[in-house]
mmCIF file with all atom_site columns, C-alpha atoms in Angstrom:
data_model
loop_
_atom_site.group_PDB
_atom_site.id
_atom_site.type_symbol
_atom_site.label_atom_id
_atom_site.label_alt_id
_atom_site.label_comp_id
_atom_site.label_asym_id
_atom_site.label_entity_id
_atom_site.label_seq_id
_atom_site.pdbx_PDB_ins_code
_atom_site.Cartn_x
_atom_site.Cartn_y
_atom_site.Cartn_z
_atom_site.occupancy
_atom_site.B_iso_or_equiv
_atom_site.pdbx_formal_charge
_atom_site.auth_seq_id
_atom_site.auth_comp_id
_atom_site.auth_asym_id
_atom_site.auth_atom_id
_atom_site.pdbx_PDB_model_num
ATOM 1   C CA . MET A 1 1   ? 98.040  110.096 100.088 1.00 0.00 ? 1   MET A CA 1
ATOM 2   C CA . ASP A 1 2   ? 98.169  109.643 96.302  1.00 0.00 ? 2   ASP A CA 1
ATOM 3   C CA . LEU A 1 3   ? 94.480  108.693 96.354  1.00 0.00 ? 3   LEU A CA 1
ATOM 4   C CA . LYS A 1 4   ? 93.681  112.278 97.477  1.00 0.00 ? 4   LYS A CA 1
ATOM 5   C CA . LEU A 1 5   ? 95.575  113.720 94.371  1.00 0.00 ? 5   LEU A CA 1
ATOM 6   C CA . GLN A 1 6   ? 93.966  111.267 92.128  1.00 0.00 ? 6   GLN A CA 1
ATOM 7   C CA . LEU A 1 7   ? 90.406  111.989 93.216  1.00 0.00 ? 7   LEU A CA 1
ATOM 8   C CA . LEU A 1 8   ? 91.155  115.810 93.327  1.00 0.00 ? 8   LEU A CA 1
ATOM 9   C CA . GLY A 1 9   ? 92.478  115.673 89.696  1.00 0.00 ? 9   GLY A CA 1
ATOM 10  C CA . LEU A 1 10  ? 89.469  113.362 88.640  1.00 0.00 ? 10  LEU A CA 1
ATOM 11  C CA . PHE A 1 11  ? 86.596  114.739 90.339  1.00 0.00 ? 11  PHE A CA 1
ATOM 12  C CA . SER A 1 12  ? 87.482  118.417 91.133  1.00 0.00 ? 12  SER A CA 1
ATOM 13  C CA . ALA A 1 13  ? 85.840  118.294 94.140  1.00 0.00 ? 13  ALA A CA 1
ATOM 14  C CA . GLU A 1 14  ? 85.271  120.642 97.139  1.00 0.00 ? 14  GLU A CA 1
ATOM 15  C CA . GLN A 1 15  ? 87.438  120.072 99.934  1.00 0.00 ? 15  GLN A CA 1
ATOM 16  C CA . ASP A 1 16  ? 84.445  118.923 102.152 1.00 0.00 ? 16  ASP A CA 1
ATOM 17  C CA . ASP A 1 17  ? 83.278  116.446 99.507  1.00 0.00 ? 17  ASP A CA 1
ATOM 18  C CA . LEU A 1 18  ? 86.781  115.227 98.959  1.00 0.00 ? 18  LEU A CA 1
ATOM 19  C CA . ASN A 1 19  ? 87.014  114.572 102.797 1.00 0.00 ? 19  ASN A CA 1
ATOM 20  C CA . ARG A 1 20  ? 83.873  112.838 102.552 1.00 0.00 ? 20  ARG A CA 1
ATOM 21  C CA . ILE A 1 21  ? 84.753  110.619 99.865  1.00 0.00 ? 21  ILE A CA 1
ATOM 22  C CA . LEU A 1 22  ? 88.253  109.808 101.381 1.00 0.00 ? 22  LEU A CA 1
ATOM 23  C CA . SER A 1 23  ? 86.779  108.855 104.498 1.00 0.00 ? 23  SER A CA 1
ATOM 24  C CA . LYS A 1 24  ? 85.027  105.819 103.000 1.00 0.00 ? 24  LYS A CA 1
ATOM 25  C CA . PHE A 1 25  ? 88.201  104.420 101.616 1.00 0.00 ? 25  PHE A CA 1
ATOM 26  C CA . GLN A 1 26  ? 89.935  101.825 103.793 1.00 0.00 ? 26  GLN A CA 1
ATOM 27  C CA . LYS A 1 27  ? 93.399  100.703 103.382 1.00 0.00 ? 27  LYS A CA 1
ATOM 28  C CA . GLN A 1 28  ? 93.926  97.073  102.582 1.00 0.00 ? 28  GLN A CA 1
ATOM 29  C CA . THR A 1 29  ? 96.757  94.714  101.684 1.00 0.00 ? 29  THR A CA 1
ATOM 30  C CA . LEU A 1 30  ? 96.661  91.540  99.238  1.00 0.00 ? 30  LEU A CA 1
ATOM 31  C CA . VAL A 1 31  ? 99.502  89.213  98.879  1.00 0.00 ? 31  VAL A CA 1
ATOM 32  C CA . LYS A 1 32  ? 100.901 88.019  95.729  1.00 0.00 ? 32  LYS A CA 1
ATOM 33  C CA . ASN A 1 33  ? 98.379  85.697  93.812  1.00 0.00 ? 33  ASN A CA 1
ATOM 34  C CA . GLN A 1 34  ? 95.489  86.684  95.993  1.00 0.00 ? 34  GLN A CA 1
ATOM 35  C CA . PHE A 1 35  ? 92.215  87.641  93.968  1.00 0.00 ? 35  PHE A CA 1
ATOM 36  C CA . TYR A 1 36  ? 90.716  90.889  94.212  1.00 0.00 ? 36  TYR A CA 1
ATOM 37  C CA . THR A 1 37  ? 87.437  89.243  92.667  1.00 0.00 ? 37  THR A CA 1
ATOM 38  C CA . GLN A 1 38  ? 86.559  86.360  90.540  1.00 0.00 ? 38  GLN A CA 1
ATOM 39  C CA . VAL A 1 39  ? 84.556  85.600  87.574  1.00 0.00 ? 39  VAL A CA 1
ATOM 40  C CA . GLY A 1 40  ? 80.847  84.835  88.421  1.00 0.00 ? 40  GLY A CA 1
ATOM 41  C CA . LYS A 1 41  ? 80.981  86.493  91.729  1.00 0.00 ? 41  LYS A CA 1
ATOM 42  C CA . PRO A 1 42  ? 79.607  89.995  92.716  1.00 0.00 ? 42  PRO A CA 1
ATOM 43  C CA . CYS A 1 43  ? 82.359  92.650  93.013  1.00 0.00 ? 43  CYS A CA 1
ATOM 44  C CA . GLN A 1 44  ? 81.123  95.034  95.673  1.00 0.00 ? 44  GLN A CA 1
ATOM 45  C CA . THR A 1 45  ? 84.477  97.030  95.977  1.00 0.00 ? 45  THR A CA 1
ATOM 46  C CA . PHE A 1 46  ? 86.130  99.777  94.016  1.00 0.00 ? 46  PHE A CA 1
ATOM 47  C CA . SER A 1 47  ? 89.871  100.213 94.896  1.00 0.00 ? 47  SER A CA 1
ATOM 48  C CA . TYR A 1 48  ? 92.725  102.744 94.349  1.00 0.00 ? 48  TYR A CA 1
ATOM 49  C CA . ILE A 1 49  ? 96.108  100.898 93.909  1.00 0.00 ? 49  ILE A CA 1
ATOM 50  C CA . GLU A 1 50  ? 98.816  102.510 95.916  1.00 0.00 ? 50  GLU A CA 1
ATOM 51  C CA . SER A 1 51  ? 101.407 99.967  95.273  1.00 0.00 ? 51  SER A CA 1
ATOM 52  C CA . GLY A 1 52  ? 101.620 96.588  93.343  1.00 0.00 ? 52  GLY A CA 1
ATOM 53  C CA . TYR A 1 53  ? 100.439 95.095  90.190  1.00 0.00 ? 53  TYR A CA 1
ATOM 54  C CA . PHE A 1 54  ? 97.086  93.399  89.334  1.00 0.00 ? 54  PHE A CA 1
ATOM 55  C CA . ARG A 1 55  ? 95.842  91.527  86.188  1.00 0.00 ? 55  ARG A CA 1
ATOM 56  C CA . VAL A 1 56  ? 92.382  91.673  84.809  1.00 0.00 ? 56  VAL A CA 1
ATOM 57  C CA . PHE A 1 57  ? 91.621  88.349  83.026  1.00 0.00 ? 57  PHE A CA 1
ATOM 58  C CA . CYS A 1 58  ? 89.224  85.820  82.035  1.00 0.00 ? 58  CYS A CA 1
ATOM 59  C CA . HIS A 1 59  ? 89.139  82.217  80.365  1.00 0.00 ? 59  HIS A CA 1
ATOM 60  C CA . THR A 1 60  ? 87.585  81.595  77.084  1.00 0.00 ? 60  THR A CA 1
ATOM 61  C CA . GLU A 1 61  ? 87.213  78.227  75.455  1.00 0.00 ? 61  GLU A CA 1
ATOM 62  C CA . SER A 1 62  ? 90.561  78.145  74.244  1.00 0.00 ? 62  SER A CA 1
ATOM 63  C CA . ARG A 1 63  ? 92.802  80.330  76.313  1.00 0.00 ? 63  ARG A CA 1
ATOM 64  C CA . GLU A 1 64  ? 93.166  82.769  79.062  1.00 0.00 ? 64  GLU A CA 1
ATOM 65  C CA . VAL A 1 65  ? 93.057  86.647  78.055  1.00 0.00 ? 65  VAL A CA 1
ATOM 66  C CA . THR A 1 66  ? 94.690  89.272  80.156  1.00 0.00 ? 66  THR A CA 1
ATOM 67  C CA . GLN A 1 67  ? 92.696  92.472  79.487  1.00 0.00 ? 67  GLN A CA 1
ATOM 68  C CA . TRP A 1 68  ? 94.676  94.937  81.560  1.00 0.00 ? 68  TRP A CA 1
ATOM 69  C CA . ILE A 1 69  ? 97.717  95.005  83.925  1.00 0.00 ? 69  ILE A CA 1
ATOM 70  C CA . ALA A 1 70  ? 97.045  97.946  86.548  1.00 0.00 ? 70  ALA A CA 1
ATOM 71  C CA . GLY A 1 71  ? 99.577  99.359  88.834  1.00 0.00 ? 71  GLY A CA 1
ATOM 72  C CA . LYS A 1 72  ? 100.152 102.219 91.081  1.00 0.00 ? 72  LYS A CA 1
ATOM 73  C CA . GLY A 1 73  ? 97.770  105.319 90.482  1.00 0.00 ? 73  GLY A CA 1
ATOM 74  C CA . TYR A 1 74  ? 94.949  103.163 88.774  1.00 0.00 ? 74  TYR A CA 1
ATOM 75  C CA . PHE A 1 75  ? 91.643  102.161 89.972  1.00 0.00 ? 75  PHE A CA 1
ATOM 76  C CA . ILE A 1 76  ? 90.157  98.523  89.808  1.00 0.00 ? 76  ILE A CA 1
ATOM 77  C CA . THR A 1 77  ? 86.950  96.929  89.906  1.00 0.00 ? 77  THR A CA 1
ATOM 78  C CA . ASP A 1 78  ? 84.674  94.944  87.603  1.00 0.00 ? 78  ASP A CA 1
ATOM 79  C CA . LEU A 1 79  ? 82.606  97.974  86.633  1.00 0.00 ? 79  LEU A CA 1
ATOM 80  C CA . ALA A 1 80  ? 79.561  96.263  85.277  1.00 0.00 ? 80  ALA A CA 1
ATOM 81  C CA . SER A 1 81  ? 79.271  94.011  88.432  1.00 0.00 ? 81  SER A CA 1
ATOM 82  C CA . PHE A 1 82  ? 80.095  97.023  90.838  1.00 0.00 ? 82  PHE A CA 1
ATOM 83  C CA . ILE A 1 83  ? 77.554  99.395  89.057  1.00 0.00 ? 83  ILE A CA 1
ATOM 84  C CA . PHE A 1 84  ? 74.703  96.911  87.834  1.00 0.00 ? 84  PHE A CA 1
ATOM 85  C CA . ASN A 1 85  ? 75.085  94.118  90.324  1.00 0.00 ? 85  ASN A CA 1
ATOM 86  C CA . GLN A 1 86  ? 75.949  91.618  87.679  1.00 0.00 ? 86  GLN A CA 1
ATOM 87  C CA . PRO A 1 87  ? 78.304  88.603  88.030  1.00 0.00 ? 87  PRO A CA 1
ATOM 88  C CA . ASN A 1 88  ? 81.711  89.572  87.408  1.00 0.00 ? 88  ASN A CA 1
ATOM 89  C CA . ARG A 1 89  ? 83.047  89.137  83.784  1.00 0.00 ? 89  ARG A CA 1
ATOM 90  C CA . TRP A 1 90  ? 86.550  89.326  84.875  1.00 0.00 ? 90  TRP A CA 1
ATOM 91  C CA . SER A 1 91  ? 88.903  88.146  87.595  1.00 0.00 ? 91  SER A CA 1
ATOM 92  C CA . ILE A 1 92  ? 91.240  90.427  89.087  1.00 0.00 ? 92  ILE A CA 1
ATOM 93  C CA . GLN A 1 93  ? 94.410  89.015  90.838  1.00 0.00 ? 93  GLN A CA 1
ATOM 94  C CA . ALA A 1 94  ? 97.221  90.557  92.683  1.00 0.00 ? 94  ALA A CA 1
ATOM 95  C CA . LEU A 1 95  ? 100.458 90.049  90.562  1.00 0.00 ? 95  LEU A CA 1
ATOM 96  C CA . THR A 1 96  ? 102.581 91.190  93.563  1.00 0.00 ? 96  THR A CA 1
ATOM 97  C CA . ASP A 1 97  ? 101.830 92.040  97.169  1.00 0.00 ? 97  ASP A CA 1
ATOM 98  C CA . ALA A 1 98  ? 99.660  95.150  96.883  1.00 0.00 ? 98  ALA A CA 1
ATOM 99  C CA . THR A 1 99  ? 98.234  98.023  98.946  1.00 0.00 ? 99  THR A CA 1
ATOM 100 C CA . ILE A 1 100 ? 94.974  99.422  97.763  1.00 0.00 ? 100 ILE A CA 1
ATOM 101 C CA . TYR A 1 101 ? 92.375  101.848 99.201  1.00 0.00 ? 101 TYR A CA 1
ATOM 102 C CA . THR A 1 102 ? 89.026  100.299 98.942  1.00 0.00 ? 102 THR A CA 1
ATOM 103 C CA . VAL A 1 103 ? 85.366  101.859 98.924  1.00 0.00 ? 103 VAL A CA 1
ATOM 104 C CA . GLN A 1 104 ? 82.409  99.252  99.467  1.00 0.00 ? 104 GLN A CA 1
ATOM 105 C CA . GLN A 1 105 ? 79.465  99.385  97.030  1.00 0.00 ? 105 GLN A CA 1
ATOM 106 C CA . SER A 1 106 ? 77.162  100.384 99.729  1.00 0.00 ? 106 SER A CA 1
ATOM 107 C CA . ASP A 1 107 ? 79.227  103.537 100.572 1.00 0.00 ? 107 ASP A CA 1
ATOM 108 C CA . TYR A 1 108 ? 79.704  104.430 97.114  1.00 0.00 ? 108 TYR A CA 1
ATOM 109 C CA . GLN A 1 109 ? 76.144  104.459 96.552  1.00 0.00 ? 109 GLN A CA 1
ATOM 110 C CA . LEU A 1 110 ? 75.521  106.963 99.510  1.00 0.00 ? 110 LEU A CA 1
ATOM 111 C CA . PHE A 1 111 ? 77.802  109.540 97.590  1.00 0.00 ? 111 PHE A CA 1
ATOM 112 C CA . GLU A 1 112 ? 74.936  110.316 95.338  1.00 0.00 ? 112 GLU A CA 1
ATOM 113 C CA . GLN A 1 113 ? 72.909  111.311 98.682  1.00 0.00 ? 113 GLN A CA 1
ATOM 114 C CA . GLU A 1 114 ? 75.541  112.900 100.471 1.00 0.00 ? 114 GLU A CA 1
ATOM 115 C CA . ILE A 1 115 ? 77.442  114.826 97.837  1.00 0.00 ? 115 ILE A CA 1
ATOM 116 C CA . PRO A 1 116 ? 75.300  117.218 95.681  1.00 0.00 ? 116 PRO A CA 1
ATOM 117 C CA . SER A 1 117 ? 77.734  117.389 92.760  1.00 0.00 ? 117 SER A CA 1
ATOM 118 C CA . TRP A 1 118 ? 78.375  113.575 92.777  1.00 0.00 ? 118 TRP A CA 1
ATOM 119 C CA . SER A 1 119 ? 76.401  112.559 89.630  1.00 0.00 ? 119 SER A CA 1
ATOM 120 C CA . ILE A 1 120 ? 78.409  115.356 87.640  1.00 0.00 ? 120 ILE A CA 1
ATOM 121 C CA . MET A 1 121 ? 81.812  113.989 89.366  1.00 0.00 ? 121 MET A CA 1
ATOM 122 C CA . GLU A 1 122 ? 80.909  110.402 88.570  1.00 0.00 ? 122 GLU A CA 1
ATOM 123 C CA . LYS A 1 123 ? 80.147  111.256 84.860  1.00 0.00 ? 123 LYS A CA 1
ATOM 124 C CA . ARG A 1 124 ? 83.265  112.965 84.569  1.00 0.00 ? 124 ARG A CA 1
ATOM 125 C CA . PHE A 1 125 ? 85.137  109.989 85.864  1.00 0.00 ? 125 PHE A CA 1
ATOM 126 C CA . MET A 1 126 ? 83.235  107.426 83.781  1.00 0.00 ? 126 MET A CA 1
ATOM 127 C CA . ALA A 1 127 ? 83.912  109.698 80.463  1.00 0.00 ? 127 ALA A CA 1
ATOM 128 C CA . LYS A 1 128 ? 87.644  109.539 81.451  1.00 0.00 ? 128 LYS A CA 1
ATOM 129 C CA . CYS A 1 129 ? 87.332  105.949 81.557  1.00 0.00 ? 129 CYS A CA 1
ATOM 130 C CA . PHE A 1 130 ? 85.693  105.713 78.413  1.00 0.00 ? 130 PHE A CA 1
ATOM 131 C CA . MET A 1 131 ? 88.163  107.833 76.727  1.00 0.00 ? 131 MET A CA 1
ATOM 132 C CA . GLN A 1 132 ? 90.981  105.770 77.759  1.00 0.00 ? 132 GLN A CA 1
ATOM 133 C CA . MET A 1 133 ? 89.143  102.603 76.464  1.00 0.00 ? 133 MET A CA 1
ATOM 134 C CA . GLU A 1 134 ? 88.502  104.263 73.086  1.00 0.00 ? 134 GLU A CA 1
ATOM 135 C CA . SER A 1 135 ? 92.287  105.296 72.589  1.00 0.00 ? 135 SER A CA 1
ATOM 136 C CA . ARG A 1 136 ? 93.484  101.790 73.730  1.00 0.00 ? 136 ARG A CA 1
ATOM 137 C CA . ILE A 1 137 ? 90.928  100.062 71.090  1.00 0.00 ? 137 ILE A CA 1
ATOM 138 C CA . PHE A 1 138 ? 92.146  102.663 68.383  1.00 0.00 ? 138 PHE A CA 1
ATOM 139 C CA . LYS A 1 139 ? 95.951  101.859 69.043  1.00 0.00 ? 139 LYS A CA 1
ATOM 140 C CA . PHE A 1 140 ? 95.107  98.304  69.028  1.00 0.00 ? 140 PHE A CA 1
ATOM 141 C CA . ILE A 1 141 ? 93.474  98.044  65.697  1.00 0.00 ? 141 ILE A CA 1
ATOM 142 C CA . SER A 1 142 ? 95.553  100.942 64.082  1.00 0.00 ? 142 SER A CA 1
ATOM 143 C CA . THR A 1 143 ? 99.072  99.796  64.883  1.00 0.00 ? 143 THR A CA 1
ATOM 144 C CA . SER A 1 144 ? 101.319 96.732  64.239  1.00 0.00 ? 144 SER A CA 1
ATOM 145 C CA . ALA A 1 145 ? 102.346 94.218  66.946  1.00 0.00 ? 145 ALA A CA 1
ATOM 146 C CA . GLU A 1 146 ? 105.786 95.792  67.242  1.00 0.00 ? 146 GLU A CA 1
ATOM 147 C CA . GLU A 1 147 ? 104.465 99.300  67.401  1.00 0.00 ? 147 GLU A CA 1
ATOM 148 C CA . ARG A 1 148 ? 102.019 98.191  70.385  1.00 0.00 ? 148 ARG A CA 1
ATOM 149 C CA . TYR A 1 149 ? 105.051 96.654  72.081  1.00 0.00 ? 149 TYR A CA 1
ATOM 150 C CA . GLN A 1 150 ? 107.152 99.537  71.659  1.00 0.00 ? 150 GLN A CA 1
ATOM 151 C CA . GLU A 1 151 ? 104.613 101.981 73.143  1.00 0.00 ? 151 GLU A CA 1
ATOM 152 C CA . TYR A 1 152 ? 103.594 99.707  75.942  1.00 0.00 ? 152 TYR A CA 1
ATOM 153 C CA . PHE A 1 153 ? 107.169 99.180  76.768  1.00 0.00 ? 153 PHE A CA 1
ATOM 154 C CA . GLU A 1 154 ? 108.001 103.002 76.771  1.00 0.00 ? 154 GLU A CA 1
ATOM 155 C CA . ASN A 1 155 ? 105.243 103.830 79.030  1.00 0.00 ? 155 ASN A CA 1
ATOM 156 C CA . ASN A 1 156 ? 105.256 100.572 81.238  1.00 0.00 ? 156 ASN A CA 1
ATOM 157 C CA . LYS A 1 157 ? 109.150 99.687  81.597  1.00 0.00 ? 157 LYS A CA 1
ATOM 158 C CA . ASP A 1 158 ? 108.506 98.911  85.386  1.00 0.00 ? 158 ASP A CA 1
ATOM 159 C CA . VAL A 1 159 ? 105.795 96.191  84.356  1.00 0.00 ? 159 VAL A CA 1
ATOM 160 C CA . PHE A 1 160 ? 108.272 94.212  82.457  1.00 0.00 ? 160 PHE A CA 1
ATOM 161 C CA . GLN A 1 161 ? 110.194 93.798  85.736  1.00 0.00 ? 161 GLN A CA 1
ATOM 162 C CA . GLN A 1 162 ? 107.213 92.594  87.871  1.00 0.00 ? 162 GLN A CA 1
ATOM 163 C CA . VAL A 1 163 ? 104.823 90.830  85.667  1.00 0.00 ? 163 VAL A CA 1
ATOM 164 C CA . PRO A 1 164 ? 105.175 87.531  83.739  1.00 0.00 ? 164 PRO A CA 1
ATOM 165 C CA . LEU A 1 165 ? 105.731 88.259  79.993  1.00 0.00 ? 165 LEU A CA 1
ATOM 166 C CA . GLN A 1 166 ? 102.776 85.876  78.963  1.00 0.00 ? 166 GLN A CA 1
ATOM 167 C CA . TYR A 1 167 ? 100.383 88.387  80.610  1.00 0.00 ? 167 TYR A CA 1
ATOM 168 C CA . ILE A 1 168 ? 102.034 91.373  78.845  1.00 0.00 ? 168 ILE A CA 1
ATOM 169 C CA . ALA A 1 169 ? 101.765 89.506  75.433  1.00 0.00 ? 169 ALA A CA 1
ATOM 170 C CA . SER A 1 170 ? 97.900  88.899  75.954  1.00 0.00 ? 170 SER A CA 1
ATOM 171 C CA . VAL A 1 171 ? 97.535  92.502  76.936  1.00 0.00 ? 171 VAL A CA 1
ATOM 172 C CA . LEU A 1 172 ? 99.056  93.342  73.746  1.00 0.00 ? 172 LEU A CA 1
ATOM 173 C CA . GLY A 1 173 ? 97.008  90.823  71.625  1.00 0.00 ? 173 GLY A CA 1
ATOM 174 C CA . MET A 1 174 ? 99.907  88.504  70.672  1.00 0.00 ? 174 MET A CA 1
ATOM 175 C CA . SER A 1 175 ? 101.375 85.253  71.823  1.00 0.00 ? 175 SER A CA 1
ATOM 176 C CA . ALA A 1 176 ? 104.221 85.048  74.235  1.00 0.00 ? 176 ALA A CA 1
ATOM 177 C CA . GLU A 1 177 ? 106.326 83.711  71.408  1.00 0.00 ? 177 GLU A CA 1
ATOM 178 C CA . THR A 1 178 ? 105.760 86.724  69.313  1.00 0.00 ? 178 THR A CA 1
ATOM 179 C CA . LEU A 1 179 ? 106.442 88.942  71.888  1.00 0.00 ? 179 LEU A CA 1
ATOM 180 C CA . SER A 1 180 ? 109.843 87.223  72.675  1.00 0.00 ? 180 SER A CA 1
ATOM 181 C CA . ARG A 1 181 ? 110.580 87.490  68.855  1.00 0.00 ? 181 ARG A CA 1
ATOM 182 C CA . ILE A 1 182 ? 109.850 91.341  68.804  1.00 0.00 ? 182 ILE A CA 1
ATOM 183 C CA . ARG A 1 183 ? 111.826 91.927  72.047  1.00 0.00 ? 183 ARG A CA 1
ATOM 184 C CA . ALA A 1 184 ? 114.724 90.113  70.739  1.00 0.00 ? 184 ALA A CA 1
ATOM 185 C CA . LYS A 1 185 ? 114.447 92.236  67.202  1.00 0.00 ? 185 LYS A CA 1
ATOM 186 C CA . VAL A 1 186 ? 114.079 95.401  69.109  1.00 0.00 ? 186 VAL A CA 1
ATOM 187 C CA . ASN A 1 187 ? 117.068 94.592  71.410  1.00 0.00 ? 187 ASN A CA 1
ATOM 188 C CA . SER A 1 188 ? 119.483 93.406  68.721  1.00 0.00 ? 188 SER A CA 1
#
């Protein structure tokens, strides 16, 4: 299972601890357009994507904003809701049929009691998430729209085959028209 390798890489857990963590994840399937969670509702699950694509998005007064597109090998949740029991700030929707492994919030909270090194492992995971976010923000503010497109395309070619372009454009901070113009320029 890829989840085991991901957890091992993220947490450097002992085999017994890793097995205890894995035992709490349950396989789940979602169909295209099904919501994993929605704005305003509590998010009581944390999931690993085995297959499929999800978009993390919300509506502003003037438009819909896609914050992230997640695929195989990524984890999904609304972290503020999951950790702090706040209403979701983001909706998460399957863009394709998908298979995920999900742990319930109640089981996740037990890890701290059942696994002596959990607080260190969780801190390491959160630090990696924060580093990814920092890197993404820096790239966003320090590169041109064309450079963002080029990098995203090089690292996510499969996304362009599975996900509507307006969602990709939103992730890149541009309109669908700008994305189309950049793609035409790059492909000419």
